[in-house]
Amino acid sequence: MEWFLSTEHWYKLIFQEGYAAGRAAFALIIFAMLIEVIAYRTQKKAYPWEEARVSLALMLGHLLAGAAVHGIIFGFFAYTVYHYRLFTLTVDMNHWYMGVLLFVLCDFAYYVMHRASHSVNLLWASHAVHHSAQRMIVLASIRLTWFPVISGVFLFYLPIVWLGFTPEWVYGMVSASLAYQFAVHTELVPRLGWLDYVFDTPSNHRVHHGTNDIYINKNYGGILMIWDHIFGTYQVELADNKPQFGLTPALPRPSNVFDIALGQFRNIAKGLVNTSNWKSRINILFGPP
Ligand SMILES: [Zn+2]
Ligand SMILES: [Zn+2]
């Protein structure tokens, strides 16, 4: 039992890594937001402050409601799984290719997790918060669930830990990937040529958030687009089909933070209560949204 009860591990994961990553992410996002606001000014466009306010409120709820708990749950499972790892894989300057391997594995796990979040109702209940943004501004990226534990995100990364990468490295790589994704939430950057083919760019991610028929369930990639090319979910942004952002069906009160954060969970709870049939209950939880 000792391996996951070691306070040293907890301290390292939650307080050192978690807070350091959180501080860096916060600084990065405020910096990116300022650049965006200035760019809106210079282009004489109105910055959507209401959208920004809702995003910040959702982020606050995410932090208060369980980001740390999520870290603890991930830590518990990750150190347990790591104890039973298949290999011991180290990432350092002598084994830089292990860093590349870890990056590719984490990016693939992100693709699977993200696609599952759009296909399984219970996971969608958390991810829908992110898709509630009606404008693509950098702050849309911090619309995160208030129930990260239920979102099950950590489960998708456990196979990488089992393979033999330390929980700290996996956590760090996933954090770096999420930090990269701040930057793809913007309407200001146009298509970027071949980069759009290889990487998750603002154009690709606008498609992902698009509710237009042609854009639904496309471009799940976190940093690389290769998984979307391989599994047939890639779609380019079309000049004559501007993506419309938000949820379908649209929320009656799209700026109500509680409706956004709790709405899908409320729907699931209602569905579960209103049926006595176990098959339809399972479908409500694990069927498509
Ligand atoms: Zn999504
Ligand atoms: Zn997004």
mmCIF file with all atom_site columns, C-alpha atoms and ligand atoms in Angstrom, residues 114 118 124 127 130-131 205 208-209 220, ligand 1:
data_model
loop_
_atom_site.group_PDB
_atom_site.id
_atom_site.type_symbol
_atom_site.label_atom_id
_atom_site.label_alt_id
_atom_site.label_comp_id
_atom_site.label_asym_id
_atom_site.label_entity_id
_atom_site.label_seq_id
_atom_site.pdbx_PDB_ins_code
_atom_site.Cartn_x
_atom_site.Cartn_y
_atom_site.Cartn_z
_atom_site.occupancy
_atom_site.B_iso_or_equiv
_atom_site.pdbx_formal_charge
_atom_site.auth_seq_id
_atom_site.auth_comp_id
_atom_site.auth_asym_id
_atom_site.auth_atom_id
_atom_site.pdbx_PDB_model_num
ATOM   1  C  CA . HIS A 1 114 ? -12.050 13.636 -26.839 1.00 0.00 ? 114 HIS A CA 1
ATOM   2  C  CA . HIS A 1 118 ? -18.576 13.401 -27.901 1.00 0.00 ? 118 HIS A CA 1
ATOM   3  C  CA . TRP A 1 124 ? -20.538 14.650 -22.946 1.00 0.00 ? 124 TRP A CA 1
ATOM   4  C  CA . HIS A 1 127 ? -17.474 18.246 -22.203 1.00 0.00 ? 127 HIS A CA 1
ATOM   5  C  CA . HIS A 1 130 ? -16.513 23.552 -23.209 1.00 0.00 ? 130 HIS A CA 1
ATOM   6  C  CA . HIS A 1 131 ? -18.710 23.633 -26.299 1.00 0.00 ? 131 HIS A CA 1
ATOM   7  C  CA . HIS A 1 205 ? -10.509 23.916 -33.968 1.00 0.00 ? 205 HIS A CA 1
ATOM   8  C  CA . HIS A 1 208 ? -14.444 21.233 -34.188 1.00 0.00 ? 208 HIS A CA 1
ATOM   9  C  CA . HIS A 1 209 ? -16.627 23.787 -32.385 1.00 0.00 ? 209 HIS A CA 1
ATOM   10 C  CA . TYR A 1 220 ? -10.849 15.876 -32.324 1.00 0.00 ? 220 TYR A CA 1
HETATM 11 ZN ZN . ZN  B 2 .   ? -14.984 18.708 -28.213 1.00 0.00 ? 1   ZN  B ZN 1
#
